[in-house]
Amino acid sequence: MAKREEWGSRFGFILAAVGSAVGLGNVWRFPYQAYDNGGGAFLVPYFIALLTAGIPLLILEFGLGHKYKGCPPAIFRRLTAHIPHTEKWEWLGWFQTLICFCITLYYAVILGWTLSYIYFSFNQSWGSDPKSFFFSQYLVMPESGNPLDIEFVNMQVFVPLVLLWGGAWFIMVRGVQRGLELASKIFMPLLTLLLLVITIRCVFLDGALQGVDWLFKPDFSRLREPRIWTAAYGQIFYSLSIGFGIMLTYSSYLPKKSDLVNNAFITGLLNSGFSLVSGILIFSILGNMALQEGVPVPEVVSSGIGLAFITIPQALSLHLPWPGILGPVFFACLFLAGFLSLLSLVEPVLSSVIEKMHWTRRKTTHIMMPVFMLGSLLFATNAGLLVLDIFDHFLNNIGLLASMFFELLIMCWFFKTDWIRDSVNPISEMRVGLWWAISLKYITFILLFSMLLNNIVVDLGLGMETVLQRLQSGAGFEELTVLDLRSTYGGYSTTALFILGWVPLMAIGLAAFLLQHLRRDELFKIHEDTK
Ligand code: PHE
């Protein structure tokens, strides 16, 4: 069997892992989550979530990848290779890999938008109305707002998308060391530099500090709300790229002697550092905007796509100094952060195909990249944003949580975390023990289970909050009507949610089981040292 690829250095591995973790979520999700969930007080649940879920899960995934060396399906298969007839967990690896595949398709499209916006921001092509520029002129969205009104591929989105896929193709075919690692070594320092420069400039804007004050002003009374805690855990899960098979794949390229526990701490803490700096940047800009427009900060606060493609462009046009420099730098930061995350989403897919089909990396990349490109065309259509919104909601809120739930169910409840602990501890300076096991087996597991259940119930149309509110206001069960119970995501039609949300999710589950049975006999030769 050909020798497995390896990282050239520990530094390279950490940069790649942090590169995966730091993404759009740090820049446009964390600041809003913190602001909306108690400001400075949010940092309490956030860091507790990091210590009781984020880092323990990273250690678990690093340990699994390092011990069972393989793509995610191979890892879950090898897990029980020594117990006859129990090679039945391979599907979970495919489930994770397929989630990566699907997320990649639209993550690339969003990055394509940021690439366009680097270009637009040189002369602020969005003019005085960034909102209608983005929705009507750039994305050309259907006026009906119906995600099923897909009519044509939007060339303005298609061109940057092709460029971006070309870049990813070039990097991925070069392999782990000369591709992924080298890209991380170039892009991460560049991202850090640009982010620090732009943040330092923006902190000195008029009103910036009042903005930052809004972000960090603690409201400790809110810590009593369960919502704050699930928001913190949710942010940590998403942000650290856990449950996607990414960290499993990355750690499978580690050399035998690697301090896994330290690596997990460094990755987790650096990722949070990027989130905090991004929060300061975003709220400095918002603070300045509020001051200039003479409105309170909460009126200008936004997140996600609205923040990046509407609010920031507006600030650039109307208020910020040197918009032709700050604009491109801001969008370049978004792009760099997202691009390394994109590569990390592609890698588990490539490595799974390589190992299942026994193809070379070269052949696999040349076959899979066109598949990715074609798949992402769906999101480059006029209705792309709407389709993406539904896809993203279902994959992240149900698919990803389900994946982590099964991972923990298997590792903590069916088998023993000791298996991983015993292979992690001898090579790590800091040892894991009770804290780690309790965090995974009880704290994270229970939280994951309740979040998953809640999301499924809500998405199935039983708005739990509505029900609770009605019951609290004195209504009896018999008074609730079906209408009270119905709350669908984003106000989309049930048909659209079914076709674009539930069907893909079920298809991923089904495909995972089928893949487990495909070419099963010659699958994943087991390394001597993992027998
Ligand atoms: N962690 C990334 C972020 O914060 C998102 C991501 C998810 C990246 C999954 C890769 C895989 O944006």
XYZ file of C-alpha atoms and ligand atoms in Angstrom:
543
model
C 0.000 0.000 0.000
C 1.307 3.467 -0.876
C 2.595 5.473 2.053
C -0.028 7.782 3.447
C 0.522 11.502 2.981
C 1.722 13.479 6.005
C 1.991 17.097 7.120
C 5.499 18.495 6.800
C 5.433 20.099 10.238
C 3.294 20.569 13.315
C 3.017 24.246 12.475
C 1.609 23.340 9.067
C -1.034 21.104 10.621
C -2.113 23.753 13.111
C -2.341 26.404 10.415
C -4.483 24.103 8.296
C -6.746 23.195 11.227
C -7.123 26.833 12.251
C -7.603 27.721 8.590
C -10.537 25.355 8.488
C -12.026 26.628 11.716
C -11.647 30.304 10.924
C -14.199 31.085 8.261
C -17.179 33.202 7.424
C -18.683 32.194 10.764
C -16.014 34.016 12.747
C -16.484 37.233 10.848
C -20.195 37.443 10.302
C -21.738 35.038 12.802
C -19.826 35.319 16.069
C -20.124 39.116 16.541
C -23.879 39.025 16.127
C -24.325 35.962 18.311
C -22.377 37.634 21.079
C -24.246 40.931 20.744
C -27.647 39.249 20.607
C -27.044 36.868 23.480
C -25.962 38.992 26.396
C -22.951 40.860 24.986
C -19.924 40.442 27.242
C -21.881 37.966 29.341
C -22.042 35.675 26.292
C -18.333 35.102 26.693
C -19.066 33.072 29.842
C -21.137 30.364 28.127
C -18.954 30.695 25.045
C -15.744 29.825 26.871
C -17.486 27.173 28.955
C -18.699 25.672 25.661
C -15.174 25.840 24.299
C -13.795 23.989 27.325
C -16.566 21.430 27.740
C -17.406 20.755 24.111
C -15.135 22.400 21.570
C -11.732 21.343 22.814
C -12.844 17.896 24.113
C -14.416 17.135 20.736
C -11.315 18.344 18.938
C -9.195 16.028 21.102
C -11.561 13.156 20.340
C -11.442 13.798 16.592
C -7.679 14.353 16.555
C -7.280 11.120 18.526
C -9.542 9.151 16.205
C -7.878 10.418 13.055
C -4.403 9.906 14.401
C -5.062 6.394 15.708
C -7.061 4.959 12.828
C -5.339 6.865 10.021
C -7.776 7.127 7.171
C -10.597 9.000 5.563
C -13.701 9.360 7.801
C -15.474 6.192 6.547
C -12.279 4.199 7.041
C -11.858 5.539 10.560
C -15.338 4.498 11.644
C -14.873 1.132 10.003
C -11.517 0.458 11.624
C -12.861 1.475 14.981
C -14.381 -1.948 15.383
C -12.216 -3.963 13.029
C -11.014 -6.086 15.938
C -14.559 -7.048 16.888
C -15.944 -9.483 14.292
C -19.083 -8.418 12.394
C -19.192 -4.934 13.801
C -17.867 -2.997 10.884
C -21.166 -1.277 10.692
C -20.255 2.314 11.470
C -18.681 3.119 8.150
C -21.871 4.926 7.105
C -21.263 7.642 9.682
C -18.023 8.515 7.915
C -19.897 8.714 4.628
C -22.611 10.779 6.250
C -20.008 13.307 7.370
C -18.245 13.252 4.020
C -21.512 13.821 2.174
C -22.400 16.736 4.424
C -19.031 18.242 3.503
C -19.780 17.653 -0.143
C -23.129 19.440 0.026
C -21.888 22.344 2.093
C -18.956 22.827 -0.270
C -21.350 23.388 -3.155
C -22.835 26.555 -1.723
C -19.920 27.675 0.458
C -18.006 28.095 -2.819
C -20.767 30.252 -4.250
C -20.724 32.602 -1.254
C -16.973 32.882 -1.654
C -17.581 33.696 -5.312
C -19.735 36.631 -4.163
C -16.960 37.883 -1.888
C -14.555 37.673 -4.813
C -16.913 39.835 -6.866
C -17.209 42.248 -3.971
C -13.440 42.652 -3.709
C -13.674 43.926 -7.250
C -16.822 46.013 -6.724
C -15.407 47.683 -3.645
C -12.551 49.398 -5.477
C -15.047 51.959 -6.709
C -18.134 50.951 -4.673
C -20.101 49.816 -7.716
C -23.164 49.269 -5.532
C -23.825 53.010 -5.548
C -26.228 54.465 -3.048
C -28.491 51.456 -2.633
C -26.387 48.366 -1.782
C -29.472 46.358 -0.908
C -31.166 46.470 -4.259
C -27.773 46.231 -5.965
C -27.085 42.935 -4.186
C -30.481 41.299 -4.548
C -31.720 42.665 -7.858
C -28.714 43.660 -9.901
C -26.048 41.227 -8.746
C -27.996 38.104 -7.767
C -31.019 38.868 -10.002
C -33.306 37.078 -7.561
C -36.819 36.010 -8.546
C -39.335 38.580 -7.401
C -41.674 35.876 -6.200
C -39.171 34.908 -3.497
C -39.869 31.289 -4.385
C -36.712 29.148 -4.285
C -38.189 26.809 -6.861
C -38.302 29.545 -9.524
C -34.916 28.584 -10.903
C -34.538 30.023 -14.383
C -30.946 30.579 -15.422
C -27.333 30.491 -14.323
C -26.222 33.964 -13.308
C -23.052 34.809 -15.214
C -21.946 37.430 -12.682
C -21.797 34.696 -10.074
C -20.606 31.984 -12.414
C -17.377 33.711 -13.486
C -15.873 34.232 -10.003
C -17.038 30.743 -9.105
C -15.052 29.212 -11.939
C -11.973 31.219 -10.981
C -12.242 30.060 -7.422
C -12.712 26.414 -8.305
C -9.741 26.674 -10.631
C -7.619 27.847 -7.687
C -8.902 25.091 -5.439
C -8.249 22.495 -8.138
C -4.666 23.671 -8.551
C -4.049 23.461 -4.796
C -5.802 20.163 -4.102
C -4.062 18.206 -6.823
C -0.731 19.069 -5.213
C -1.615 17.015 -2.156
C -1.376 17.525 1.572
C 2.074 19.019 1.965
C 2.576 20.888 -1.262
C -1.068 21.888 -1.574
C -3.074 22.260 1.626
C -0.157 22.943 3.912
C 1.534 25.431 1.616
C -1.745 27.267 0.986
C -2.354 27.501 4.742
C 1.168 28.768 5.315
C 0.617 31.561 2.818
C -3.003 32.485 3.448
C -3.205 32.311 7.246
C -0.399 34.811 7.932
C -1.791 37.051 5.205
C -5.269 36.882 6.718
C -3.919 37.633 10.195
C -1.997 40.632 8.937
C -4.875 42.107 6.933
C -7.385 41.514 9.715
C -5.179 43.172 12.321
C -4.401 46.140 10.085
C -8.017 46.807 9.199
C -9.168 46.298 12.800
C -6.579 48.682 14.174
C -7.587 51.301 11.621
C -11.287 50.885 12.351
C -10.958 51.063 16.139
C -9.840 54.667 15.696
C -12.975 55.682 13.821
C -15.330 58.101 15.557
C -17.908 56.156 17.512
C -16.032 52.869 17.163
C -15.549 52.397 20.870
C -19.239 52.937 21.581
C -19.919 50.189 19.056
C -17.476 47.822 20.727
C -19.051 48.761 24.017
C -22.407 47.478 22.733
C -20.763 44.213 21.789
C -19.125 43.607 25.138
C -21.560 45.312 27.542
C -22.439 42.362 29.762
C -26.012 41.548 30.647
C -25.463 38.788 33.178
C -29.152 38.417 33.906
C -29.514 36.760 30.514
C -27.329 33.838 31.557
C -30.467 32.323 33.037
C -31.983 31.864 29.587
C -31.310 28.423 28.098
C -31.248 30.000 24.623
C -27.979 31.783 25.436
C -26.338 28.489 26.277
C -27.491 26.660 23.184
C -26.374 29.640 21.094
C -22.916 29.407 22.637
C -22.614 25.669 22.053
C -24.012 26.058 18.548
C -21.430 28.704 17.722
C -18.604 26.524 19.031
C -19.748 23.428 17.112
C -20.051 25.272 13.836
C -16.952 27.317 14.270
C -14.544 24.496 15.028
C -15.542 22.415 11.985
C -16.306 19.402 14.193
C -18.615 16.619 13.020
C -17.767 17.105 9.342
C -14.969 14.581 9.179
C -12.598 17.466 8.504
C -10.580 17.265 11.703
C -10.592 13.449 11.415
C -9.058 13.677 7.968
C -6.570 16.386 8.868
C -5.333 14.546 11.943
C -4.978 11.327 9.980
C -2.048 12.989 8.193
C -0.205 13.614 11.472
C 3.027 11.781 12.142
C 3.069 9.183 14.915
C 4.534 11.452 17.542
C 2.196 14.427 17.779
C 1.049 16.262 20.877
C -2.668 16.032 20.201
C -3.986 17.703 23.346
C -1.815 20.762 22.902
C -2.739 20.943 19.246
C -6.416 20.932 20.160
C -5.996 23.736 22.700
C -3.995 25.846 20.273
C -6.530 25.342 17.488
C -9.510 26.117 19.727
C -7.980 29.195 21.315
C -6.650 30.674 18.075
C -10.050 30.258 16.494
C -11.690 32.159 19.347
C -9.012 34.838 19.057
C -9.987 35.391 15.438
C -13.633 35.607 16.453
C -12.942 38.237 19.098
C -10.849 40.370 16.767
C -13.536 40.113 14.086
C -16.131 41.171 16.654
C -14.104 44.283 17.462
C -13.736 45.066 13.763
C -17.407 44.660 12.918
C -18.676 46.596 15.921
C -16.184 49.420 15.347
C -17.615 49.844 11.876
C -21.191 49.609 13.175
C -20.467 52.086 15.980
C -19.099 54.567 13.494
C -22.077 54.046 11.218
C -24.551 54.609 14.050
C -22.805 57.810 15.099
C -22.739 59.213 11.591
C -26.353 58.362 10.944
C -27.421 59.640 14.349
C -29.155 56.405 15.347
C -28.509 53.989 18.225
C -26.144 51.079 17.493
C -28.873 48.361 17.654
C -30.499 49.929 14.607
C -27.541 49.217 12.375
C -26.615 45.790 13.727
C -26.869 42.891 11.283
C -25.192 39.578 10.610
C -24.479 37.044 7.891
C -25.109 37.884 4.286
C -26.916 41.122 5.163
C -23.933 42.359 7.137
C -21.319 41.530 4.528
C -23.111 42.459 1.348
C -25.409 45.277 2.456
C -24.388 46.945 5.723
C -20.632 47.010 5.137
C -20.998 48.266 1.544
C -23.287 50.978 2.859
C -20.719 51.973 5.484
C -18.045 52.007 2.784
C -20.055 54.256 0.501
C -21.246 56.689 3.100
C -18.947 56.800 6.072
C -15.650 54.979 6.023
C -12.392 56.687 5.087
C -10.419 55.359 2.085
C -13.255 53.055 0.960
C -11.240 51.966 -2.066
C -8.673 50.416 0.298
C -10.674 49.351 3.343
C -13.326 47.724 1.132
C -11.038 45.409 -0.809
C -9.133 44.577 2.395
C -12.337 43.667 4.224
C -13.608 41.423 1.443
C -10.146 39.919 0.989
C -10.224 38.934 4.682
C -13.610 37.295 4.216
C -12.361 35.533 1.134
C -9.119 34.246 2.662
C -10.885 33.026 5.792
C -13.488 31.220 3.723
C -11.153 29.808 1.100
C -9.154 27.714 3.561
C -12.427 26.458 5.024
C -13.510 25.510 1.526
C -10.328 23.514 0.935
C -10.910 21.747 4.237
C -14.409 20.782 3.132
C -13.070 19.345 -0.114
C -10.316 17.252 1.484
C -12.485 14.666 3.316
C -14.383 14.064 0.081
C -11.211 13.570 -1.941
C -9.585 11.338 0.651
C -12.701 9.181 0.936
C -12.885 8.690 -2.819
C -9.134 7.988 -2.996
C -9.372 5.255 -0.375
C -12.637 3.716 -1.453
C -11.805 3.576 -5.141
C -8.039 3.080 -4.824
C -7.485 5.965 -7.211
C -4.518 8.298 -7.120
C -4.964 11.814 -5.759
C -4.391 13.151 -9.231
C -7.113 11.105 -10.835
C -9.513 11.738 -7.951
C -9.009 15.499 -8.085
C -9.468 15.634 -11.851
C -12.706 13.689 -11.567
C -14.154 15.270 -8.444
C -13.421 18.931 -9.109
C -15.687 19.071 -12.177
C -18.352 17.329 -10.076
C -18.069 20.031 -7.415
C -18.198 22.742 -10.071
C -21.291 21.320 -11.700
C -23.012 20.830 -8.370
C -22.426 24.390 -7.309
C -24.107 25.682 -10.467
C -27.444 25.098 -8.738
C -26.545 27.842 -6.285
C -25.260 30.141 -9.001
C -28.732 30.428 -10.499
C -31.054 33.369 -9.986
C -32.743 31.565 -7.071
C -29.372 30.459 -5.662
C -29.540 32.458 -2.455
C -32.942 31.052 -1.537
C -31.945 27.464 -2.258
C -28.757 27.984 -0.296
C -30.619 29.392 2.660
C -32.789 26.294 3.004
C -29.950 23.862 2.322
C -27.737 25.546 4.879
C -30.447 25.593 7.510
C -31.182 21.885 7.264
C -27.601 20.703 6.903
C -26.320 22.697 9.848
C -29.239 22.540 12.208
C -30.095 18.914 11.724
C -27.468 17.116 9.608
C -24.429 18.341 11.446
C -25.914 17.960 14.925
C -27.048 14.437 14.036
C -23.563 13.597 12.850
C -21.995 14.775 16.106
C -24.673 13.063 18.128
C -23.958 9.684 16.519
C -20.225 10.210 16.836
C -20.593 10.724 20.573
C -23.173 7.982 20.952
C -20.765 5.499 19.428
C -17.619 6.725 21.080
C -18.952 7.382 24.574
C -21.867 5.057 24.995
C -21.335 2.049 22.709
C -17.590 1.945 23.035
C -15.225 3.594 25.416
C -13.480 6.920 25.251
C -10.623 5.118 27.028
C -9.585 3.706 23.664
C -8.825 7.164 22.448
C -7.552 8.443 25.789
C -4.995 5.681 25.975
C -3.586 6.519 22.600
C -3.723 10.285 23.099
C -2.135 10.526 26.546
C 1.231 8.856 25.952
C 2.098 11.309 23.186
C 0.651 14.444 24.792
C 2.253 16.679 27.360
C -1.073 17.473 29.003
C -3.145 14.409 29.810
C -6.884 14.057 29.484
C -8.946 12.290 32.084
C -12.156 12.847 33.955
C -12.872 16.360 32.664
C -12.649 15.136 29.113
C -14.787 12.041 29.557
C -17.509 13.831 31.533
C -17.632 16.712 29.079
C -18.151 14.400 26.163
C -20.275 11.711 27.694
C -22.670 13.901 29.630
C -22.470 17.640 29.021
C -21.968 17.733 25.266
C -23.983 14.621 24.612
C -27.070 15.825 26.471
C -26.879 19.282 24.952
C -26.488 17.887 21.471
C -29.411 15.579 21.956
C -31.717 18.317 23.172
C -30.643 20.770 20.476
C -31.152 18.183 17.783
C -34.558 17.190 19.093
C -35.646 20.793 19.391
C -34.511 21.595 15.849
C -36.259 18.596 14.383
C -39.483 19.381 16.203
C -39.365 23.029 15.162
C -38.620 22.167 11.561
C -41.296 19.566 11.431
C -43.643 22.435 12.017
C -44.397 22.163 15.674
C -43.263 25.563 16.842
C -42.356 24.620 20.391
C -41.947 28.188 21.484
C -45.390 29.119 20.247
C -46.851 26.153 22.041
C -45.113 26.987 25.296
C -46.124 30.615 25.052
C -49.741 29.698 24.462
C -49.730 27.255 27.340
C -48.091 29.765 29.647
C -50.698 32.358 28.765
C -53.302 30.015 30.126
C -54.466 28.113 27.046
C -55.177 24.431 27.488
C -53.830 21.758 25.157
C -57.250 21.248 23.645
C -57.362 24.905 22.592
C -54.239 24.728 20.448
C -55.000 24.592 16.778
C -52.816 23.174 14.067
C -52.076 26.715 12.968
C -50.562 27.550 16.341
C -48.202 24.688 15.955
C -47.032 25.591 12.511
C -43.935 27.664 12.112
C -41.872 26.926 9.081
C -38.341 28.083 8.486
C -37.932 31.451 6.811
C -41.555 31.618 5.675
C -40.843 29.370 2.684
C -43.571 27.107 1.345
C -43.800 23.601 2.738
C -43.103 22.205 -0.740
C -39.877 24.183 -1.052
C -38.746 23.136 2.409
C -39.519 19.524 1.664
C -37.757 19.427 -1.691
C -34.735 21.514 -0.745
C -34.419 20.653 2.939
C -35.769 17.287 3.976
C -35.164 15.434 0.712
C -31.422 16.228 0.514
C -31.055 15.309 4.175
C -32.745 11.954 3.677
C -30.803 11.394 0.460
C -27.539 11.933 2.329
C -28.549 9.392 4.975
C -29.570 6.845 2.380
C -26.475 7.378 0.240
C -24.301 6.903 3.319
C -25.759 3.448 3.902
C -25.456 2.512 0.240
C -21.836 3.613 0.085
C -21.066 1.433 3.064
C -22.107 -1.572 1.011
C -20.412 -0.546 -2.222
C -17.155 -2.412 -2.986
C -17.168 -3.644 0.553
C -14.708 -6.479 0.184
C -11.686 -4.627 -1.026
C -12.324 -1.703 1.177
C -9.874 0.098 3.336
C -7.043 -2.252 3.908
C -6.299 -2.121 7.565
C -2.924 -0.808 8.589
C -0.830 -3.166 10.633
C -0.650 -0.781 13.562
C -4.380 -0.207 13.819
C -5.398 -3.850 13.937
N -15.801 26.854 10.702
C -16.171 27.630 9.562
C -16.638 28.997 9.943
O -16.606 29.378 11.061
C -17.259 27.044 8.774
C -16.974 25.720 8.286
C -17.824 24.755 8.564
C -15.868 25.460 7.569
C -17.549 23.508 8.133
C -15.606 24.232 7.142
C -16.456 23.266 7.444
O -17.071 29.714 9.075
